Amino acid sequence: MNLDGMRHYAGTEPVDAVVIGTGAGGAPVLARLAEAGLKVVALEAGPNFEPGRFAFDETLADEIYWTEERLSGGTTPEAFGANNSGTGVGGSTLHWGAFVPRPDARDLALRTETGEGCDWPVSLEDLIPFYERVERFVGVSGADPYPWDPGRRYPLPPVPRNGPAEIMALACGQRGIRATDAPAAVVSRAFPQAGGPEREACINCGYCHQGCRNGSKTSMDVTYLPFALRRGAEIRPDSVAHGLERDAAGRITGVVYRRGGVDHRQSCGAVFLCAGAVETPRLLLNLGLANSSDQVGRNYMGHVATQVWGRFPDPIRMNRGYPSSLITEDMVRPRDADFAGGYLVQSLGVQPLTLANAVARTRGLWGPALHACLDDYNHLAGIGINGETLPCDENRLTLSDETDALGLAKAQISFGYGENERRLNAHATALMRDLWEAAGAHDVWVLERVAHTIGTCRMGRSGDAAVVDPYGRSFDIPNLWISDGSTFPSSLAANPALTIMALALRSAEAFLKDAR
Amino acid sequence: MPAPENSPDLLVCLHFLGGSARTWEPVARRLADTVRCLPLDLPGFGAATDATGYDVAAMADHVAAAIRSIGPARFALAGHSMGAKVALALARRAEGGDPDLAGLSHLVLVAGSPPSPEPIAEERRRTMLVWIDADPETRAREARAFIRQNVGAPLAPEDEAAATADVLRAAPAAWRAWLESGANEDWAARVAVLRTPALILAGSADADLGPAGQAALTAPHLAHARTEILDGAGHLLPLERPDAVAAAITRHLAAGPAADPEPVRIPDPYAALIASERVNPRLRDALAERARADDPAYAPAALDPVELALLRAVVARVLPDAGFDIGARLDARLASGAGDGWRFARLPPDATSYRAGLRSLDAAARAEGAPFLARDGEAQDALLRAAQEGRLAVPESQDPRLDTERMVLWFEDLRADAVRAYLAHPATLARLGFSGIGAGGTGAPDADGLARFLPGFARTGRNDPEPWEPEPARFDRRISAETAR
């Protein structure tokens, strides 16, 4: 993004807040605090990009993924990097899919409903105003009406359906399942971005996950960050925060970060830690901070994100168009479920390397069978879910014995499905297989996948059992706030970023209220 | 037959342990019309029993001095068994710019010892060390037995007698030095990968240095090697099969220098798409870089040459006929340290994992009777299937080692890494008929760094291609063939 004319603060000048991370958790905080006239500095570990230089190529897109090594263990080891972890000004929103369903109200009260999982210390009703603000601000395109929430109105009409979406619509029609255009944080029309340059309409290039070149996909660097910058915020790219300085009372007084091989310090009144559900707990564990509850790193969650693929006689060319342009929420609580919670279903188009990686790695094909599958790229279409994962003791982020270039211990993540995830997965797999067979797919195969990074610094009402309060403030360190997917007490069936942004605005406003 | 311009005018011939310049005489006679042969005695053997300096480097110095004294414009090096290891060391010196060896044009490795420590049964080594210092009668008996053990079929009596006599006149110190240290010297890293065109000759009845040993240990060090197998022959090929050896050398020396590799051809329609305004310059440059021909003598940086050969062999089963050197590209990526952001917690760091995984695969193959590199595709597939399905038996003694369960994870990583390299290549994208690269060129960059007015796709539905979208290259071929008819 264009950082010309940005305000600069001296490291010795105590700013009101330092925001660590410029993704979906950090950017809205930065924007909201700057809007309120506070002095704010964001530290971003990755570089600042010029979106027009993203190149429609999966290999060149490595630059926007977090490639510092993490160790993945447990019975369902999750892939990181391109699967769910970004870097650069804008964080993971540079590569996210911009799929923005709101969570179902029941998912935030799962324990009350089912006795499983846990309740959030906040209700959907509390969050709806924030969802609406985010959707209006970033420009969400979606169906009108939205079948599962008739009162909801999206600011923009849907993006065009692509081949996989057409097939899923057909199959759902045959099976009596409601399906419609997915809510996408991609502008289907030219969009006058508040506080930033106007965004052109989506050109259906299909490269959401490799970096949007024209700003039609919502990423923080074309939405909240320009807004923040114009209101006096400073964004420092290539700055890896690795230390928090505190006074005798334990309050944070400054952030130490490495830039260009040299350590710098920024004096501050408060810190928002927004580095995501892996880097946030990793930093706290490395520093031994904010963990009197012993909850930091616990209850790591990835969504059950199984996909079903098939080959169709017609050319699909699934690389074209918004990749996940159809949704059904009919399975948020399936009638015949033998599990708690539920899942969302979406159509899937992916670029060839992403497909090939999955086919070679998870489907296990090689040799002539691998070639045969890849050679059919233009005839493939997928359907996938995002399903509830319950918090679980065994699923935990800890520190490895290995260290990174800064001497900080690497993150080791242990993740595995429990009985609830296995049942949900079996239900979803059977449903998707049936849909794809109904649609006339040949050579149907199932691709197990885990998506997103969630949990590890859960929010709660009591400092005994949670790391932060319902607004994201640390129970242990009163001027430390966490704003990212790490605070989620449970995964929800919905994709996390919209909720991360909504919670970020809510945290920022709680901070402002405190400050007054 | 007129000699091509690149033909050498001298063939320097190096003998086996216990042999001498005389070993090469039958071959040299047959090559009289092809090339002048210079069989040499290595220090401690033949007429050079008084010369010392028995390690590989010293033997190489000895040979280099002989070559310098002649100063051939172009010469070839032939090494038999022990002599082959010396020849490999000299070839490395030549390729490294040693002016004395500047004219080296061809290598001939006859039942050659590999650059790495030579496989020899400990029992046999011990026996050979004992009798070389025994009483004359024992020495005579054992020397003859030694010759007989190393041939596929009996030599003519006079040849056997001469070979036995050579063994008996060798300096025992030189004999011991080879068995105790020379054969164990590890030149694998120093020899690395040689560009000099090489002929590998192997006797099918040669136990340790036959076809399997050559494929597994020596061929990986040679970018341009051709192997000929002499059916029924043992280890003493210049004595056993002088006709065949001479004929093979004649063919080899007539061959020109290895041609520069051709890059994989990008079919014309796809090349035209890449060149068009629909493709942005950054991507076009990246595709051109990825399309460049790989260096056949690529020197691995994370793996050693044998491991690279194993990796290439595995990749050839995972992605048959990919058309370019995925193995070398994976090695370069491993050496760069660029990762994909995670690894299985149960595996060691990537480069370590690859080395251990490849060596474990080979160890499992050897335990079942033959090195991985000496097996045909079907047998290699069987081992890879076992690795994938968690039933590969990796010998406990293997070090570095991945156990059965880790082999499952490592082979999964390898497949993912291989397709990553494969899908980056424009020839692969052409094969798929992939249109995504054409979603837009430069557009009109604005002050905020956004690319405006990119074409993207106007059509997104199924069965609704835009007119410019490419068809898979394999269909292109079929269509053009039909059109031609």
Tab-separated table of N, CA, C and O in Angstrom, chain A residues 250-329:
chain	number	residue	atom	x	y	z
A	250	GLY	N	4.296	-3.942	36.374
A	250	GLY	CA	3.963	-4.990	35.403
A	250	GLY	C	3.277	-4.473	34.156
A	250	GLY	O	2.974	-5.237	33.245
A	251	ARG	N	3.045	-3.171	34.109
A	251	ARG	CA	2.416	-2.606	32.904
A	251	ARG	C	3.439	-2.475	31.788
A	251	ARG	O	4.601	-2.161	32.028
A	252	ILE	N	2.983	-2.711	30.580
A	252	ILE	CA	3.887	-2.604	29.436
A	252	ILE	C	4.214	-1.140	29.176
A	252	ILE	O	3.332	-0.279	29.179
A	253	THR	N	5.516	-0.880	28.953
A	253	THR	CA	5.940	0.495	28.675
A	253	THR	C	6.524	0.643	27.278
A	253	THR	O	6.694	1.756	26.792
A	254	GLY	N	6.856	-0.462	26.667
A	254	GLY	CA	7.440	-0.366	25.325
A	254	GLY	C	7.507	-1.717	24.647
A	254	GLY	O	7.423	-2.759	25.296
A	255	VAL	N	7.644	-1.655	23.324
A	255	VAL	CA	7.763	-2.873	22.516
A	255	VAL	C	9.134	-2.872	21.857
A	255	VAL	O	9.562	-1.851	21.307
A	256	VAL	N	9.821	-3.983	21.935
A	256	VAL	CA	11.109	-4.125	21.262
A	256	VAL	C	10.888	-4.915	19.976
A	256	VAL	O	10.208	-5.944	19.998
A	257	TYR	N	11.415	-4.395	18.896
A	257	TYR	CA	11.233	-5.095	17.630
A	257	TYR	C	12.505	-5.036	16.800
A	257	TYR	O	13.334	-4.149	16.975
A	258	ARG	N	12.658	-6.011	15.920
A	258	ARG	CA	13.842	-6.112	15.073
A	258	ARG	C	13.482	-5.629	13.679
A	258	ARG	O	12.508	-6.096	13.089
A	259	ARG	N	14.240	-4.668	13.201
A	259	ARG	CA	14.040	-4.200	11.833
A	259	ARG	C	15.403	-3.994	11.200
A	259	ARG	O	16.255	-3.331	11.766
A	260	GLY	N	15.612	-4.594	10.038
A	260	GLY	CA	16.899	-4.449	9.359
A	260	GLY	C	18.052	-4.963	10.196
A	260	GLY	O	19.152	-4.417	10.156
A	261	GLY	N	17.792	-6.019	10.974
A	261	GLY	CA	18.864	-6.630	11.761
A	261	GLY	C	19.191	-5.877	13.043
A	261	GLY	O	20.110	-6.250	13.771
A	262	VAL	N	18.446	-4.817	13.335
A	262	VAL	CA	18.740	-4.002	14.518
A	262	VAL	C	17.493	-3.945	15.407
A	262	VAL	O	16.373	-3.847	14.911
A	263	ASP	N	17.713	-3.998	16.702
A	263	ASP	CA	16.585	-3.877	17.615
A	263	ASP	C	16.203	-2.406	17.800
A	263	ASP	O	17.066	-1.543	17.948
A	264	HIS	N	14.898	-2.167	17.786
A	264	HIS	CA	14.371	-0.832	18.045
A	264	HIS	C	13.365	-0.953	19.185
A	264	HIS	O	12.903	-2.037	19.500
A	265	ARG	N	13.015	0.231	19.755
A	265	ARG	CA	12.048	0.231	20.842
A	265	ARG	C	11.012	1.302	20.574
A	265	ARG	O	11.345	2.382	20.098
A	266	GLN	N	9.786	0.980	20.823
A	266	GLN	CA	8.726	1.979	20.737
A	266	GLN	C	8.060	2.088	22.097
A	266	GLN	O	7.499	1.117	22.609
A	267	SER	N	8.135	3.270	22.655
A	267	SER	CA	7.491	3.537	23.934
A	267	SER	C	5.983	3.634	23.718
A	267	SER	O	5.529	4.150	22.695
A	268	CYS	N	5.207	3.108	24.645
A	268	CYS	CA	3.759	3.100	24.407
A	268	CYS	C	2.969	2.979	25.708
A	268	CYS	O	3.493	2.539	26.734
A	269	GLY	N	1.703	3.379	25.616
A	269	GLY	CA	0.814	3.266	26.770
A	269	GLY	C	0.074	1.945	26.822
A	269	GLY	O	-0.424	1.549	27.879
A	270	ALA	N	-0.022	1.285	25.680
A	270	ALA	CA	-0.739	0.006	25.634
A	270	ALA	C	-0.286	-0.769	24.407
A	270	ALA	O	0.265	-0.193	23.461
A	271	VAL	N	-0.523	-2.066	24.460
A	271	VAL	CA	-0.186	-2.926	23.321
A	271	VAL	C	-1.400	-3.750	22.926
A	271	VAL	O	-2.078	-4.321	23.787
A	272	PHE	N	-1.668	-3.757	21.625
A	272	PHE	CA	-2.622	-4.718	21.064
A	272	PHE	C	-1.818	-5.787	20.341
A	272	PHE	O	-1.121	-5.503	19.368
A	273	LEU	N	-1.908	-6.991	20.842
A	273	LEU	CA	-1.188	-8.093	20.221
A	273	LEU	C	-2.153	-8.764	19.241
A	273	LEU	O	-3.185	-9.316	19.647
A	274	CYS	N	-1.827	-8.687	17.950
A	274	CYS	CA	-2.753	-9.106	16.894
A	274	CYS	C	-2.002	-9.945	15.876
A	274	CYS	O	-2.086	-9.710	14.669
A	275	ALA	N	-1.240	-10.906	16.357
A	275	ALA	CA	-0.323	-11.643	15.488
A	275	ALA	C	-0.897	-12.982	15.044
A	275	ALA	O	-0.212	-13.758	14.380
A	276	GLY	N	-2.145	-13.254	15.429
A	276	GLY	CA	-2.767	-14.507	15.004
A	276	GLY	C	-2.624	-15.593	16.043
A	276	GLY	O	-1.865	-15.483	17.009
A	277	ALA	N	-3.362	-16.684	15.830
A	277	ALA	CA	-3.506	-17.718	16.854
A	277	ALA	C	-2.268	-18.592	17.015
A	277	ALA	O	-2.236	-19.477	17.864
A	278	VAL	N	-1.222	-18.331	16.213
A	278	VAL	CA	0.038	-19.038	16.433
A	278	VAL	C	1.093	-18.076	16.985
A	278	VAL	O	1.712	-18.341	18.017
A	279	GLU	N	1.281	-16.954	16.307
A	279	GLU	CA	2.362	-16.049	16.728
A	279	GLU	C	2.030	-15.320	18.027
A	279	GLU	O	2.926	-15.014	18.813
A	280	THR	N	0.760	-15.027	18.283
A	280	THR	CA	0.407	-14.363	19.543
A	280	THR	C	0.755	-15.235	20.758
A	280	THR	O	1.512	-14.799	21.635
A	281	PRO	N	0.248	-16.468	20.840
A	281	PRO	CA	0.625	-17.288	22.008
A	281	PRO	C	2.109	-17.615	22.024
A	281	PRO	O	2.709	-17.728	23.088
A	282	ARG	N	2.695	-17.756	20.841
A	282	ARG	CA	4.126	-18.078	20.791
A	282	ARG	C	4.943	-16.970	21.438
A	282	ARG	O	5.862	-17.233	22.221
A	283	LEU	N	4.595	-15.718	21.140
A	283	LEU	CA	5.344	-14.610	21.736
A	283	LEU	C	5.121	-14.577	23.252
A	283	LEU	O	6.064	-14.441	24.026
A	284	LEU	N	3.870	-14.751	23.666
A	284	LEU	CA	3.596	-14.709	25.110
A	284	LEU	C	4.310	-15.840	25.840
A	284	LEU	O	4.856	-15.637	26.927
A	285	LEU	N	4.319	-17.026	25.239
A	285	LEU	CA	5.003	-18.151	25.894
A	285	LEU	C	6.509	-17.909	25.918
A	285	LEU	O	7.179	-18.198	26.910
A	286	ASN	N	7.050	-17.381	24.833
A	286	ASN	CA	8.485	-17.083	24.814
A	286	ASN	C	8.846	-16.056	25.874
A	286	ASN	O	9.916	-16.128	26.478
A	287	LEU	N	7.937	-15.094	26.089
A	287	LEU	CA	8.235	-14.038	27.061
A	287	LEU	C	7.769	-14.402	28.466
A	287	LEU	O	8.078	-13.703	29.424
A	288	GLY	N	6.987	-15.479	28.576
A	288	GLY	CA	6.474	-15.872	29.897
A	288	GLY	C	5.494	-14.868	30.473
A	288	GLY	O	5.493	-14.587	31.668
A	289	LEU	N	4.654	-14.308	29.617
A	289	LEU	CA	3.745	-13.246	30.060
A	289	LEU	C	2.274	-13.632	29.881
A	289	LEU	O	1.933	-14.431	29.016
A	290	ALA	N	1.446	-12.997	30.716
A	290	ALA	CA	-0.019	-13.017	30.558
A	290	ALA	C	-0.594	-14.424	30.647
A	290	ALA	O	-1.618	-14.716	30.030
A	291	ASN	N	0.075	-15.270	31.422
A	291	ASN	CA	-0.339	-16.674	31.421
A	291	ASN	C	-0.580	-17.218	32.815
A	291	ASN	O	-0.330	-18.393	33.082
A	292	SER	N	-1.063	-16.409	33.722
A	292	SER	CA	-1.330	-16.938	35.066
A	292	SER	C	-2.439	-17.992	35.011
A	292	SER	O	-2.541	-18.856	35.883
A	293	SER	N	-3.275	-17.921	33.979
A	293	SER	CA	-4.349	-18.911	33.829
A	293	SER	C	-3.827	-20.241	33.297
A	293	SER	O	-4.552	-21.234	33.297
A	294	ASP	N	-2.593	-20.250	32.805
A	294	ASP	CA	-2.032	-21.424	32.124
A	294	ASP	C	-2.859	-21.801	30.882
A	294	ASP	O	-2.877	-22.948	30.459
A	295	GLN	N	-3.538	-20.823	30.335
A	295	GLN	CA	-4.369	-21.104	29.154
A	295	GLN	C	-3.690	-20.725	27.846
A	295	GLN	O	-4.172	-21.086	26.777
A	296	VAL	N	-2.578	-20.005	27.927
A	296	VAL	CA	-1.940	-19.588	26.668
A	296	VAL	C	-1.432	-20.825	25.927
A	296	VAL	O	-0.687	-21.627	26.491
A	297	GLY	N	-1.847	-20.961	24.708
A	297	GLY	CA	-1.450	-22.112	23.891
A	297	GLY	C	-2.463	-23.234	23.917
A	297	GLY	O	-2.449	-24.115	23.064
A	298	ARG	N	-3.399	-23.189	24.880
A	298	ARG	CA	-4.364	-24.299	24.990
A	298	ARG	C	-5.544	-24.114	24.042
A	298	ARG	O	-5.855	-23.024	23.622
A	299	ASN	N	-6.185	-25.223	23.767
A	299	ASN	CA	-7.393	-25.227	22.929
A	299	ASN	C	-7.133	-24.640	21.549
A	299	ASN	O	-7.896	-23.825	21.049
A	300	TYR	N	-6.042	-25.072	20.965
A	300	TYR	CA	-5.797	-24.706	19.578
A	300	TYR	C	-6.858	-25.387	18.702
A	300	TYR	O	-7.205	-26.554	18.927
A	301	MET	N	-7.372	-24.647	17.722
A	301	MET	CA	-8.396	-25.222	16.840
A	301	MET	C	-8.138	-24.868	15.388
A	301	MET	O	-7.723	-23.753	15.069
A	302	GLY	N	-8.374	-25.834	14.536
A	302	GLY	CA	-8.478	-25.578	13.104
A	302	GLY	C	-9.850	-26.083	12.701
A	302	GLY	O	-10.389	-26.986	13.345
A	303	HIS	N	-10.446	-25.501	11.695
A	303	HIS	CA	-11.757	-25.990	11.261
A	303	HIS	C	-11.632	-27.320	10.513
A	303	HIS	O	-10.660	-27.554	9.800
A	304	VAL	N	-12.653	-28.148	10.676
A	304	VAL	CA	-12.777	-29.315	9.797
A	304	VAL	C	-13.113	-28.748	8.421
A	304	VAL	O	-14.139	-28.084	8.253
A	305	ALA	N	-12.243	-28.951	7.458
A	305	ALA	CA	-12.418	-28.291	6.152
A	305	ALA	C	-12.300	-29.302	5.016
A	305	ALA	O	-11.644	-29.067	4.003
A	306	THR	N	-12.942	-30.430	5.216
A	306	THR	CA	-12.888	-31.509	4.222
A	306	THR	C	-13.520	-31.062	2.908
A	306	THR	O	-14.481	-30.286	2.903
A	307	GLN	N	-12.954	-31.559	1.834
A	307	GLN	CA	-13.464	-31.233	0.497
A	307	GLN	C	-13.787	-32.521	-0.253
A	307	GLN	O	-13.204	-33.565	0.014
A	308	VAL	N	-14.711	-32.405	-1.178
A	308	VAL	CA	-14.975	-33.506	-2.109
A	308	VAL	C	-14.779	-32.964	-3.518
A	308	VAL	O	-15.227	-31.856	-3.832
A	309	TRP	N	-14.081	-33.747	-4.310
A	309	TRP	CA	-13.737	-33.324	-5.670
A	309	TRP	C	-14.261	-34.326	-6.674
A	309	TRP	O	-14.462	-35.502	-6.356
A	310	GLY	N	-14.445	-33.860	-7.866
A	310	GLY	CA	-14.845	-34.777	-8.925
A	310	GLY	C	-14.546	-34.179	-10.283
A	310	GLY	O	-14.298	-32.978	-10.419
A	311	ARG	N	-14.563	-35.062	-11.253
A	311	ARG	CA	-14.311	-34.660	-12.638
A	311	ARG	C	-15.645	-34.617	-13.365
A	311	ARG	O	-16.488	-35.509	-13.194
A	312	PHE	N	-15.846	-33.580	-14.161
A	312	PHE	CA	-17.103	-33.391	-14.882
A	312	PHE	C	-16.850	-33.398	-16.383
A	312	PHE	O	-15.772	-33.012	-16.830
A	313	PRO	N	-17.862	-33.855	-17.148
A	313	PRO	CA	-17.663	-33.915	-18.603
A	313	PRO	C	-17.446	-32.525	-19.215
A	313	PRO	O	-16.634	-32.368	-20.110
A	314	ASP	N	-18.166	-31.530	-18.713
A	314	ASP	CA	-18.010	-30.184	-19.270
A	314	ASP	C	-16.712	-29.556	-18.797
A	314	ASP	O	-16.294	-29.777	-17.674
A	315	PRO	N	-16.121	-28.711	-19.619
A	315	PRO	CA	-15.001	-27.918	-19.110
A	315	PRO	C	-15.502	-26.959	-18.030
A	315	PRO	O	-16.517	-26.280	-18.224
A	316	ILE	N	-14.827	-26.944	-16.911
A	316	ILE	CA	-15.228	-26.092	-15.791
A	316	ILE	C	-14.325	-24.863	-15.735
A	316	ILE	O	-14.781	-23.769	-15.506
A	317	ARG	N	-13.027	-25.096	-15.904
A	317	ARG	CA	-12.020	-24.022	-15.758
A	317	ARG	C	-12.240	-23.276	-14.446
A	317	ARG	O	-12.547	-22.083	-14.414
A	318	MET	N	-12.063	-24.025	-13.379
A	318	MET	CA	-12.400	-23.511	-12.043
A	318	MET	C	-11.445	-22.433	-11.560
A	318	MET	O	-11.649	-21.877	-10.493
A	319	ASN	N	-10.382	-22.158	-12.333
A	319	ASN	CA	-9.487	-21.063	-11.943
A	319	ASN	C	-10.163	-19.707	-12.113
A	319	ASN	O	-9.672	-18.707	-11.614
A	320	ARG	N	-11.287	-19.686	-12.828
A	320	ARG	CA	-11.932	-18.404	-13.113
A	320	ARG	C	-12.981	-18.086	-12.041
A	320	ARG	O	-13.679	-18.973	-11.557
A	321	GLY	N	-13.104	-16.798	-11.765
A	321	GLY	CA	-14.179	-16.346	-10.884
A	321	GLY	C	-13.832	-16.450	-9.411
A	321	GLY	O	-12.860	-17.098	-9.018
A	322	TYR	N	-14.648	-15.797	-8.600
A	322	TYR	CA	-14.456	-15.870	-7.150
A	322	TYR	C	-14.543	-17.343	-6.746
A	322	TYR	O	-15.506	-18.038	-7.080
A	323	PRO	N	-13.538	-17.848	-6.053
A	323	PRO	CA	-13.401	-19.309	-5.877
A	323	PRO	C	-14.547	-19.994	-5.131
A	323	PRO	O	-14.833	-21.154	-5.400
A	324	SER	N	-15.182	-19.295	-4.194
A	324	SER	CA	-16.184	-19.960	-3.342
A	324	SER	C	-17.495	-19.226	-3.460
A	324	SER	O	-18.004	-18.679	-2.481
A	325	SER	N	-18.065	-19.216	-4.639
A	325	SER	CA	-19.167	-18.278	-4.861
A	325	SER	C	-20.547	-18.815	-4.494
A	325	SER	O	-21.539	-18.136	-4.703
A	326	LEU	N	-20.644	-20.022	-3.933
A	326	LEU	CA	-21.949	-20.521	-3.485
A	326	LEU	C	-21.856	-21.056	-2.061
A	326	LEU	O	-20.824	-21.599	-1.673
A	327	ILE	N	-22.934	-20.885	-1.311
A	327	ILE	CA	-22.937	-21.342	0.082
A	327	ILE	C	-24.264	-22.011	0.401
A	327	ILE	O	-25.295	-21.676	-0.197
A	328	THR	N	-24.224	-22.980	1.315
A	328	THR	CA	-25.446	-23.359	2.015
A	328	THR	C	-25.167	-23.390	3.513
A	328	THR	O	-24.116	-23.867	3.946
A	329	GLU	N	-26.110	-22.837	4.254
A	329	GLU	CA	-26.034	-22.906	5.720
A	329	GLU	C	-27.021	-23.937	6.267
A	329	GLU	O	-27.273	-23.989	7.466
